[in-house]
Coordinates of C-alpha atoms and ligand atoms in Angstrom, one line a residue:
X1 CA -13.1 -41.8 17.6
X2 CA -12.9 -38.2 16.4
X3 CA -9.8 -36.7 17.7
X4 CA -10.4 -33.8 20.1
X5 CA -14.2 -33.5 19.5
X6 CA -15.5 -34.9 22.7
X7 CA -16.3 -31.4 24.1
X8 CA -17.5 -29.9 20.9
X9 CA -20.7 -28.0 21.4
X10 CA -23.4 -27.8 18.8
X11 CA -22.9 -24.0 18.6
X12 CA -19.1 -24.5 18.0
X13 CA -19.8 -27.1 15.3
X14 CA -22.3 -24.8 13.6
X15 CA -19.8 -21.9 13.7
X16 CA -17.1 -24.1 12.3
X17 CA -19.2 -25.5 9.5
X18 CA -20.4 -22.0 8.8
X19 CA -16.9 -21.0 8.0
X20 CA -16.9 -23.5 5.1
X21 CA -19.5 -21.2 3.5
X22 CA -17.5 -18.2 4.9
X23 CA -15.5 -17.3 1.9
X24 CA -18.5 -17.6 -0.4
X25 CA -20.6 -15.5 2.0
X26 CA -17.9 -12.9 2.3
X27 CA -17.4 -12.8 -1.4
X28 CA -21.2 -12.2 -1.9
X29 CA -21.1 -9.3 0.6
X30 CA -18.1 -7.8 -1.1
X31 CA -19.6 -8.1 -4.5
X32 CA -22.7 -6.2 -3.2
X33 CA -20.4 -3.5 -2.0
X34 CA -18.7 -3.4 -5.4
X35 CA -15.5 -5.3 -4.5
X36 CA -14.4 -8.5 -6.1
X37 CA -15.5 -7.6 -9.6
X38 CA -13.4 -8.9 -12.5
X39 CA -11.9 -6.2 -14.6
X40 CA -13.5 -5.9 -18.0
X41 CA -10.3 -4.3 -19.5
X42 CA -9.7 -5.6 -23.0
X43 CA -6.6 -3.8 -24.0
X44 CA -5.4 -0.2 -24.8
X45 CA -8.2 2.3 -25.4
X46 CA -8.8 3.5 -29.0
X47 CA -9.9 7.1 -29.3
X48 CA -10.8 7.5 -33.0
X49 CA -11.5 10.9 -34.5
X50 CA -9.8 14.3 -34.4
X51 CA -10.4 16.3 -31.2
X52 CA -9.4 19.4 -33.3
X53 CA -7.2 20.9 -30.6
X54 CA -9.7 20.7 -27.8
X55 CA -8.2 21.4 -24.3
X56 CA -8.8 19.4 -21.2
X57 CA -8.0 20.4 -17.6
X58 CA -7.3 17.4 -15.4
X59 CA -7.7 17.8 -11.6
X60 CA -5.4 15.5 -9.6
X61 CA -2.3 13.6 -10.7
X62 CA -3.1 10.2 -9.2
X63 CA -3.4 7.2 -11.5
X64 CA -6.8 8.2 -12.8
X65 CA -5.6 11.7 -13.7
X66 CA -2.4 10.5 -15.3
X67 CA -4.0 7.8 -17.3
X68 CA -6.4 10.4 -18.7
X69 CA -3.6 12.8 -19.5
X70 CA -1.5 10.0 -21.1
X71 CA -4.2 8.8 -23.4
X72 CA -5.8 12.2 -24.3
X73 CA -2.4 13.8 -25.1
X74 CA -1.6 10.9 -27.4
X75 CA -4.5 11.7 -29.7
X76 CA -4.0 15.4 -29.8
X77 CA -5.8 17.1 -26.8
X78 CA -4.1 20.0 -25.1
X79 CA -3.8 18.7 -21.6
X80 CA -2.9 20.4 -18.3
X81 CA -3.0 18.7 -14.9
X82 CA -3.3 20.6 -11.5
X83 CA -1.9 18.6 -8.6
X84 CA -2.0 19.5 -4.9
X85 CA 1.2 17.7 -4.0
X86 CA 4.9 18.2 -5.0
X87 CA 4.8 14.9 -6.8
X88 CA 2.5 12.7 -8.8
X89 CA 0.8 9.4 -7.9
X90 CA -1.7 10.3 -5.2
X91 CA -2.5 7.2 -3.2
X92 CA 0.0 5.2 -5.3
X93 CA 2.7 6.2 -2.9
X94 CA 5.9 4.8 -1.3
X95 CA 7.7 6.1 1.7
X96 CA 11.5 5.7 1.9
X97 CA 14.3 7.0 4.1
X98 CA 14.6 10.7 3.8
X99 CA 11.0 11.3 3.0
X100 CA 9.0 13.9 5.1
X101 CA 5.3 13.7 5.6
X102 CA 3.0 16.1 7.4
X103 CA -0.5 15.1 8.1
X104 CA -3.6 17.1 8.8
X105 CA -3.2 18.8 12.2
X106 CA 0.5 19.3 11.7
X107 CA 2.2 16.0 12.9
X108 CA 5.4 15.8 11.0
X109 CA 7.3 12.6 10.4
X110 CA 10.8 12.0 8.9
X111 CA 11.2 8.5 7.6
X112 CA 14.6 7.0 8.7
X113 CA 14.5 3.8 6.8
X114 CA 17.8 2.5 5.4
X115 CA 18.5 2.9 1.7
X116 CA 16.5 0.5 -0.4
X117 CA 13.9 -0.1 2.3
X118 CA 10.4 1.2 2.0
X119 CA 6.7 0.9 3.0
X120 CA 3.7 1.3 0.7
X121 CA 1.3 3.2 2.9
X122 CA -1.5 2.8 0.3
X123 CA -1.7 0.2 -2.5
X124 CA 0.7 -2.8 -1.9
X125 CA -0.6 -5.7 -4.0
X126 CA -2.1 -6.3 -7.5
X127 CA -4.4 -9.2 -8.3
X128 CA -3.4 -11.1 -11.5
X129 CA -6.8 -10.2 -13.0
X130 CA -6.4 -6.4 -12.7
X131 CA -5.7 -6.4 -16.4
X132 CA -5.5 -2.6 -16.9
X133 CA -3.0 -2.0 -14.1
X134 CA -0.9 -4.9 -15.3
X135 CA -1.1 -3.8 -19.0
X136 CA 0.1 -0.2 -18.1
X137 CA 2.9 -1.8 -16.1
X138 CA 3.9 -3.7 -19.2
X139 CA 3.6 -0.8 -21.6
X140 CA 5.5 1.6 -19.3
X141 CA 8.2 -0.9 -18.3
X142 CA 7.3 -1.3 -14.6
X143 CA 9.0 -4.5 -13.4
X144 CA 6.9 -6.8 -11.3
X145 CA 7.6 -9.5 -8.7
X146 CA 5.3 -11.8 -6.7
X147 CA 3.6 -10.5 -3.6
X148 CA 3.1 -13.3 -1.1
X149 CA -0.4 -13.2 0.3
X150 CA -0.7 -16.6 1.9
X151 CA 2.3 -18.0 3.8
X152 CA 1.7 -21.4 5.4
X153 CA 4.5 -20.7 7.9
X154 CA 3.2 -17.3 9.0
X155 CA 1.0 -17.0 12.1
X156 CA -2.6 -16.8 13.1
X157 CA -2.9 -15.2 16.5
X158 CA -5.5 -14.5 19.1
X159 CA -4.7 -12.9 22.4
X160 CA -7.6 -15.0 23.8
X161 CA -6.6 -18.5 22.4
X162 CA -3.7 -20.9 23.1
X163 CA -2.6 -18.7 25.9
X164 CA -1.8 -16.0 23.4
X165 CA 0.7 -18.1 21.6
X166 CA 0.7 -17.6 17.8
X167 CA -0.1 -20.7 15.8
X168 CA 1.4 -21.5 12.4
X169 CA -1.1 -21.1 9.5
X170 CA -0.3 -24.6 8.2
X171 CA -1.3 -26.1 11.5
X172 CA -4.6 -24.4 11.8
X173 CA -5.4 -24.9 8.1
X174 CA -4.4 -28.5 7.9
X175 CA -6.1 -29.5 11.2
X176 CA -9.3 -27.6 10.4
X177 CA -9.6 -29.2 7.0
X178 CA -8.7 -32.6 8.4
X179 CA -11.2 -32.5 11.2
X180 CA -14.0 -31.2 8.9
X181 CA -13.2 -34.0 6.4
X182 CA -13.3 -36.6 9.1
X183 CA -16.7 -35.3 10.4
X184 CA -18.1 -35.3 6.9
X185 CA -16.9 -38.7 6.0
X186 CA -18.4 -40.0 9.3
X187 CA -21.7 -38.5 8.4
X188 CA -21.5 -39.8 4.9
X189 CA -20.7 -43.3 6.1
X190 CA -23.5 -43.3 8.6
X191 CA -25.9 -42.5 5.8
X192 CA -26.6 -38.9 6.9
X193 CA -26.2 -37.6 3.3
X194 CA -28.2 -40.4 1.6
X195 CA -31.0 -38.0 0.7
X196 CA -28.6 -35.7 -1.2
X197 CA -25.7 -37.8 -2.4
X198 CA -26.2 -40.8 -4.7
X199 CA -24.7 -44.2 -3.8
X200 CA -22.1 -43.8 -6.6
X201 CA -21.2 -40.3 -5.6
X202 CA -20.9 -41.4 -1.9
X203 CA -17.8 -43.5 -2.6
X204 CA -16.2 -40.8 -4.6
X205 CA -17.0 -38.2 -2.0
X206 CA -15.4 -40.4 0.7
X207 CA -12.3 -40.7 -1.5
X208 CA -12.2 -36.9 -2.0
X209 CA -12.6 -36.2 1.7
X210 CA -9.8 -38.6 2.4
X211 CA -7.5 -36.8 0.0
X212 CA -8.6 -33.3 0.8
X213 CA -8.4 -33.7 4.6
X214 CA -5.3 -35.9 4.7
X215 CA -7.3 -38.7 6.4
X216 CA -5.8 -42.1 7.1
X217 CA -7.1 -45.4 5.8
X218 CA -9.9 -45.3 8.5
X219 CA -11.0 -41.9 7.4
X220 CA -9.5 -40.4 10.6
X221 CA -7.5 -37.3 11.0
X222 CA -4.7 -38.3 13.3
X223 CA -1.0 -37.9 13.9
X224 CA 0.9 -39.7 11.1
X225 CA 2.5 -39.3 7.7
X226 CA -0.7 -38.1 6.0
X227 CA -1.4 -35.2 8.4
X228 CA 2.3 -34.3 8.8
X229 CA 2.7 -34.0 5.1
X230 CA 0.3 -31.1 5.4
X231 CA 1.0 -29.6 8.8
X232 CA 4.7 -30.4 9.0
X233 CA 6.6 -33.0 11.1
X234 CA 7.7 -32.7 14.7
X235 CA 11.2 -34.0 13.5
X236 CA 11.7 -33.3 9.8
X237 CA 13.1 -35.9 7.5
X238 CA 16.9 -35.5 7.2
X239 CA 19.9 -37.2 5.5
X240 CA 22.4 -39.9 6.4
X241 CA 22.1 -40.9 10.0
X242 CA 20.1 -38.0 11.1
X243 CA 17.1 -38.8 13.4
X244 CA 14.2 -40.5 11.8
X245 CA 11.3 -38.2 10.9
X246 CA 8.6 -37.9 13.6
X247 CA 5.0 -37.0 12.8
X248 CA 3.5 -34.0 14.6
X249 CA 0.4 -34.0 16.8
X250 CA -2.7 -32.3 15.3
X251 CA -4.5 -29.7 17.4
X252 CA -7.9 -30.9 18.6
X253 CA -11.0 -29.7 16.8
X254 CA -12.5 -28.0 20.0
X255 CA -9.3 -25.9 20.4
X256 CA -9.4 -24.8 16.8
X257 CA -13.1 -24.0 16.8
X258 CA -13.0 -22.1 20.1
X259 CA -9.8 -20.2 19.1
X260 CA -11.6 -18.4 16.2
X261 CA -8.4 -18.6 14.3
X262 CA -10.2 -20.3 11.4
X263 CA -11.7 -16.9 10.6
X264 CA -8.6 -15.9 8.7
X265 CA -8.1 -19.1 6.8
X266 CA -10.2 -18.3 3.7
X267 CA -8.9 -14.8 2.9
X268 CA -6.4 -16.1 0.4
X269 CA -9.2 -18.0 -1.3
X270 CA -11.0 -14.7 -2.2
X271 CA -10.8 -13.9 -5.8
X272 CA -9.0 -10.6 -5.0
X273 CA -6.3 -12.3 -3.1
X274 CA -5.7 -15.5 -5.0
X275 CA -2.2 -16.4 -6.3
X276 CA -0.4 -14.9 -8.1
X277 CA -0.5 -11.4 -6.6
X278 CA 2.1 -9.0 -7.8
X279 CA 4.0 -5.9 -6.7
X280 CA 6.3 -3.5 -8.6
X281 CA 10.0 -4.1 -7.8
X282 CA 11.2 -1.2 -5.6
X283 CA 7.8 0.1 -4.3
X284 CA 4.3 0.7 -5.6
X285 CA 5.2 4.3 -6.7
X286 CA 7.2 2.8 -9.5
X287 CA 3.9 2.8 -11.3
X288 CA 3.3 6.5 -10.5
X289 CA 6.9 7.3 -11.5
X290 CA 6.4 5.5 -14.9
X291 CA 3.3 7.6 -15.6
X292 CA 5.1 10.8 -14.4
X293 CA 7.8 10.2 -16.9
X294 CA 5.2 10.3 -19.7
X295 CA 3.0 13.2 -18.5
X296 CA 5.2 15.0 -15.9
X297 CA 5.6 18.0 -18.2
X298 CA 1.8 18.6 -18.2
X299 CA 1.6 18.7 -14.4
X300 CA 1.5 21.9 -12.4
X301 CA 2.5 20.7 -8.9
X302 CA 1.7 22.4 -5.5
X303 CA -1.6 23.6 -7.0
X304 CA -4.5 23.4 -4.6
X305 CA -7.8 23.7 -6.4
X306 CA -10.2 26.0 -4.5
X307 CA -13.1 26.4 -7.0
X308 CA -14.4 24.9 -10.2
X309 CA -16.8 26.8 -12.5
X310 CA -18.2 26.1 -15.9
X311 CA -20.5 27.5 -18.6
X312 CA -21.6 26.2 -21.9
X313 CA -18.2 26.9 -23.5
X314 CA -15.5 26.1 -20.9
X315 CA -14.4 25.2 -17.4
X316 CA -12.5 27.6 -15.2
X317 CA -10.6 26.4 -12.1
X318 CA -9.1 28.6 -9.4
X319 CA -6.2 27.3 -7.5
X320 CA -3.5 28.5 -5.1
X321 CA 0.0 27.4 -4.1
X322 CA -0.5 24.6 -1.7
X323 CA 2.8 25.3 0.1
X324 CA 2.8 29.1 0.2
X325 CA -0.8 30.2 -0.4
X326 CA -1.0 33.7 -1.9
X327 CA -3.1 35.1 -4.8
X328 CA -5.3 32.4 -6.5
X329 CA -4.6 31.8 -10.1
X330 CA -7.0 30.5 -12.8
X331 CA -6.8 27.8 -15.5
X332 CA -9.3 27.4 -18.2
X333 CA -10.0 24.6 -20.7
X334 CA -12.8 23.3 -22.9
X335 CA -13.4 20.2 -20.7
X336 CA -12.4 19.0 -17.3
X337 CA -11.7 15.5 -15.8
X338 CA -11.9 15.8 -12.1
X339 CA -10.2 13.0 -10.1
X340 CA -10.2 14.8 -6.7
X341 CA -11.7 12.4 -4.1
X342 CA -15.2 13.4 -3.1
X343 CA -14.0 13.6 0.5
X344 CA -12.1 16.7 -0.6
X345 CA -14.3 17.9 -3.4
X346 CA -17.3 18.2 -1.0
X347 CA -15.3 21.1 0.5
X348 CA -14.6 22.9 -2.8
X349 CA -17.0 25.3 -4.5
X350 CA -18.1 23.6 -7.7
X351 CA -20.7 24.4 -10.3
X352 CA -22.5 21.2 -11.2
X353 CA -26.1 19.9 -11.3
X354 CA -27.9 19.3 -8.0
X355 CA -27.7 15.5 -8.6
X356 CA -23.9 15.6 -9.0
X357 CA -23.6 17.9 -5.9
X358 CA -25.7 15.4 -3.9
X359 CA -23.4 12.5 -5.0
X360 CA -20.3 14.5 -4.0
X361 CA -21.7 15.3 -0.6
X362 CA -23.0 11.8 0.2
X363 CA -20.1 9.5 -0.2
X364 CA -18.3 8.7 3.1
X365 CA -14.7 7.6 3.1
X366 CA -13.1 4.8 5.1
X367 CA -10.6 5.4 7.9
X368 CA -7.4 3.3 7.8
X369 CA -3.9 3.3 9.3
X370 CA -0.7 1.6 8.2
X371 CA 2.5 1.5 10.4
X372 CA 5.8 0.6 8.8
X373 CA 8.5 -0.7 11.2
X374 CA 12.2 -1.0 10.5
X375 CA 14.2 -3.7 12.4
X376 CA 17.9 -4.2 12.8
X377 CA 17.7 -7.6 11.1
X378 CA 15.2 -9.8 9.2
X379 CA 14.5 -12.0 12.3
X380 CA 11.2 -13.3 10.8
X381 CA 13.4 -15.0 8.1
X382 CA 16.4 -15.8 10.2
X383 CA 14.6 -17.1 13.3
X384 CA 11.2 -18.1 12.1
X385 CA 11.6 -19.0 8.4
X386 CA 8.9 -16.7 7.3
X387 CA 9.5 -15.4 3.7
X388 CA 6.8 -12.9 2.8
X389 CA 3.2 -13.3 3.5
X390 CA 0.9 -12.1 6.3
X391 CA 0.3 -13.1 10.0
X392 CA -3.1 -12.2 11.3
X393 CA -4.1 -11.2 14.8
X394 CA -7.2 -10.1 16.7
X395 CA -5.2 -7.3 18.2
X396 CA -5.8 -3.7 16.9
X397 CA -2.8 -3.9 14.5
X398 CA -4.8 -6.7 12.7
X399 CA -1.8 -8.0 10.8
X400 CA 1.9 -8.1 10.2
X401 CA 3.1 -8.3 6.6
X402 CA 6.6 -9.4 5.8
X403 CA 8.5 -8.1 2.8
X404 CA 8.0 -10.2 -0.4
X405 CA 11.4 -9.2 -1.7
X406 CA 15.2 -9.2 -1.0
X407 CA 15.0 -12.4 1.0
X408 CA 18.2 -13.1 3.0
X409 CA 19.5 -9.6 2.4
X410 CA 21.9 -8.6 5.2
X411 CA 21.2 -5.7 7.5
X412 CA 17.9 -4.1 8.3
X413 CA 14.4 -5.0 7.1
X414 CA 11.0 -3.2 7.1
X415 CA 7.7 -4.9 7.7
X416 CA 4.1 -3.6 7.8
X417 CA 3.4 -3.7 11.5
X418 CA -0.2 -2.6 11.5
X419 CA -3.1 -2.2 9.0
X420 CA -6.1 -1.1 10.9
X421 CA -9.6 0.1 10.0
X422 CA -12.3 2.4 11.4
X423 CA -12.4 2.5 15.2
X424 CA -8.9 1.0 15.6
X425 CA -7.6 3.4 13.0
X426 CA -9.0 6.3 14.9
X427 CA -7.5 4.9 18.1
X428 CA -4.1 4.9 16.4
X429 CA -4.4 8.4 15.1
X430 CA -5.6 9.8 18.4
X431 CA -1.9 9.3 19.4
X432 CA 1.2 11.2 18.1
X433 CA 3.1 9.3 15.5
X434 CA 5.9 8.0 17.9
X435 CA 3.2 6.5 20.2
X436 CA 1.4 4.9 17.2
X437 CA 4.7 3.1 16.4
X438 CA 5.0 2.1 20.1
X439 CA 1.5 0.7 20.0
X440 CA 2.2 -1.3 16.9
X441 CA 5.4 -2.6 18.6
X442 CA 3.5 -3.5 21.8
X443 CA 0.9 -5.6 19.8
X444 CA 3.5 -7.1 17.4
X445 CA 5.7 -8.2 20.3
X446 CA 3.0 -10.6 21.3
X447 CA 3.6 -12.5 18.1
X448 CA 7.4 -11.8 17.7
X449 CA 9.1 -11.2 21.0
X450 CA 12.2 -10.2 19.0
X451 CA 10.5 -6.8 18.4
X452 CA 11.7 -5.5 21.7
X453 CA 15.4 -5.9 20.9
X454 CA 15.4 -5.5 17.2
X455 CA 13.3 -2.4 16.7
X456 CA 15.0 0.5 14.9
X457 CA 12.4 3.1 13.7
X458 CA 8.9 3.5 12.3
X459 CA 6.5 5.6 10.4
X460 CA 2.7 5.7 10.2
X461 CA 0.0 7.0 7.8
X462 CA -3.5 7.5 8.9
X463 CA -5.4 7.9 5.7
X464 CA -8.3 9.9 7.2
X465 CA -5.7 12.5 8.1
X466 CA -3.9 12.7 4.7
X467 CA -4.6 16.3 3.7
X468 CA -5.2 15.4 0.0
X469 CA -7.6 12.5 0.4
X470 CA -9.1 12.6 3.9
X471 CA -9.9 8.9 3.7
X472 CA -8.8 5.6 2.3
X473 CA -11.5 5.1 -0.3
X474 CA -15.1 5.9 -1.2
X475 CA -17.4 3.6 0.8
X476 CA -20.4 3.0 -1.4
X477 CA -23.3 1.0 -0.1
X478 CA -25.9 -0.6 -2.3
X479 CA -28.4 2.2 -1.3
X480 CA -25.9 4.9 -2.0
X481 CA -25.0 3.5 -5.4
X482 CA -28.7 3.3 -6.3
X483 CA -29.2 6.9 -5.4
X484 CA -26.0 8.6 -6.5
X485 CA -23.8 6.5 -8.7
X486 CA -25.5 7.3 -12.0
X487 CA -25.1 11.1 -11.4
X488 CA -21.6 10.7 -10.1
X489 CA -20.4 8.9 -13.2
X490 CA -22.3 11.1 -15.8
X491 CA -20.6 13.9 -17.7
X492 CA -22.0 17.0 -15.9
X493 CA -22.0 19.9 -18.5
X494 CA -18.2 20.0 -19.3
X495 CA -17.0 18.1 -16.2
X496 CA -16.5 14.3 -15.9
X497 CA -15.5 12.7 -12.6
X498 CA -13.0 9.8 -12.5
X499 CA -11.1 7.9 -9.9
X500 CA -11.5 4.8 -7.7
X501 CA -14.7 6.2 -6.3
X502 CA -16.3 6.3 -9.8
X503 CA -16.0 2.5 -10.2
X504 CA -17.3 -0.8 -9.1
X505 CA -13.8 -1.7 -7.9
X506 CA -13.3 0.9 -5.2
X507 CA -10.1 0.8 -3.1
X508 CA -8.2 -0.7 -6.0
X509 CA -6.0 1.0 -8.6
X510 CA -7.8 -1.0 -11.3
X511 CA -11.0 0.9 -10.4
X512 CA -9.2 4.2 -10.7
X513 CA -7.8 3.4 -14.2
X514 CA -11.0 1.8 -15.6
X515 CA -13.1 4.8 -14.4
X516 CA -10.6 7.1 -16.1
X517 CA -10.7 5.2 -19.4
X518 CA -14.4 5.1 -19.3
X519 CA -14.7 8.9 -18.7
X520 CA -12.3 9.9 -21.4
X521 CA -13.9 7.5 -23.9
X522 CA -17.3 9.1 -23.3
X523 CA -15.8 12.6 -23.3
X524 CA -14.0 12.0 -26.6
X525 CA -17.2 10.8 -28.2
X526 CA -18.9 14.0 -27.2
X527 CA -15.9 16.1 -28.5
X528 CA -15.7 14.4 -31.9
X529 CA -19.4 14.3 -32.5
X530 CA -20.1 17.9 -31.2
Ligands
LIG1 C1 -4.5 2.0 2.6 C2 -4.8 1.7 1.2 C3 -4.5 0.5 0.7 C4 -4.8 0.2 -0.7 N1 -4.4 -1.0 -1.2 C5 -4.5 -1.2 -2.5 C6 -3.9 -2.4 -3.1 O1 -3.3 -3.2 -2.4 N2 -4.0 -2.5 -4.5 C7 -4.6 -1.6 -5.3 O2 -4.7 -1.8 -6.5 N3 -5.2 -0.5 -4.7 C8 -5.1 -0.3 -3.4 N4 -5.6 0.9 -2.8 C9 -6.4 1.8 -3.7 C10 -5.6 2.7 -4.6 O3 -4.6 3.4 -3.9 C11 -6.6 3.7 -5.2 O4 -7.7 3.1 -5.7 C12 -5.9 4.6 -6.3 O5 -4.6 4.9 -6.1 C13 -6.8 5.8 -6.5 O6 -6.3 6.6 -7.6 P1 -7.1 7.9 -7.9 O7 -6.4 8.5 -9.1 O8 -8.5 7.6 -8.1 O9 -7.0 8.9 -6.6 P2 -5.8 9.5 -5.9 O10 -4.6 8.7 -6.1 O11 -6.2 9.9 -4.6 O12 -5.5 10.8 -6.8 C14 -6.2 12.0 -6.6 C15 -5.2 13.2 -6.7 O13 -5.9 14.4 -6.4 C16 -5.1 15.3 -5.7 N5 -5.9 16.3 -5.0 C17 -6.6 16.1 -3.9 N6 -7.1 17.3 -3.6 C18 -6.7 18.3 -4.5 C19 -6.9 19.7 -4.6 N7 -7.7 20.4 -3.8 N8 -6.3 20.3 -5.6 C20 -5.5 19.6 -6.5 N9 -5.3 18.2 -6.4 C21 -5.9 17.6 -5.4 C22 -4.3 14.4 -4.8 O14 -3.1 14.9 -4.3 C23 -4.1 13.1 -5.6 O15 -2.8 13.2 -6.3 C24 -5.3 1.2 -1.5 C25 -5.5 2.5 -1.0 C26 -5.2 2.7 0.3 C27 -5.4 4.1 0.9

């Protein structure tokens, strides 16, 4: 008999089987939106030909801006960068103890993390196939370490399932696979697949299902060594005269299906999140700092661009001091690479074609919030044996991500306590920063009761309230791409746009770098042939 399937409704079964196609369907949807593309980066850009002293003004010192500066200066362009902030990197940003951050509307936060601890409010992980980011890390000496995406010992949590008790990923994952394998083998043996599977393949399929689902010799998924070797034992094997190992009891299929916890099982199978993911040692801004070492002298910081003009000979930009205001100043160059996000650029006077103007004005940006929490000790490691990885929940904080570094270090630890999108992100930022942290604590305590005693301090970044991006990333739809992408990515007179929003990999640093390399490649062609 199938374990735990007696009350399984047809609807539940369909929902569950649907999840088998889930990752493929999600991948399809993400591809349509421009995510999940492989990077076509084939190595360092070659810019042949003499630019004969041409000058380029770069707007914004995020990764797109700094890549352009780095490569153009190397082949002889005169480069100047104007940057709103007091430092470079843009969204490639790390917050550490002692950092101050003021968001739109004036809320000010002082980060009080201990030395060596940090939160990456923006980018936090790099897929192994983001070849351009990784190549620049290599060339600029940025040390990398593994970022743990999937942790079998982290939790899947729903406030509405299992009495609100978090379940270990390995339990849900093993039991879900096991039950599906049992169901499919039953159908196979009953001849339900005879129309589609040949007799020869049927035996092989049964063998595969037995192996994949940890089924016993009767093709059943039941408590025993096979299932416990996946989901873990109730009493683990020990040494000497320690108690004999005891298999654990799988969770019934109905409970798993109805919990909805299966919905987070396939995230780590998505191409973007497959092993091995990477992160810079010491914080994501190590990448920004490495570029800044190369191009820092070209950057004029605290410079807020207020208008962009061009004629057939040059580009002229007006800017003011972003801290003190005062009389606007001007900068002029032969060409301009503009990496200012369209969320900001749509509020700046700019002389471009009507098509480009329409593109700038029609790209919405996503809202997102991250909350970093410092605790007095790394209780997730000490008490729960969770080393890196992510727990998922259906509460508004959506996840908890544990640090993938410095395991077992004594003293305090920082985890990502919330990463929320759209409506939930707006809910968070409707509160002052201290209350956002309290909310993240309230949600997280339902997974880790230790939160209450161990909390130390926290910090939050709501991206739609970051004054220099006003959003997390450019949210292209298929229709918007058809209408505006060509114009947005064309060189408009003497101005070329670059940045994550001018790519098919939005919301990733790879997209920002590839778009920059593509823009400077085309611009250079124009300069040397003109
Ligand atoms: C929450 C979040 C999570 C993310 N996660 C990941 C991840 O895990 N992995 C990954 O690879 N990517 C991730 N990303 C995406 C990545 O951060 C971006 O794709 C990339 O950093 C964008 O670089 P950019 O140069 O295009 O833009 P930016 O970094 O935004 O640079 C634009 C620059 O323009 C400046 N600027 C703006 N307005 C003005 C003005 N008026 N005058 C002068 N300068 C101005 C800004 O200060 C900024 O420095 C994430 C982003 C966010 C927000």
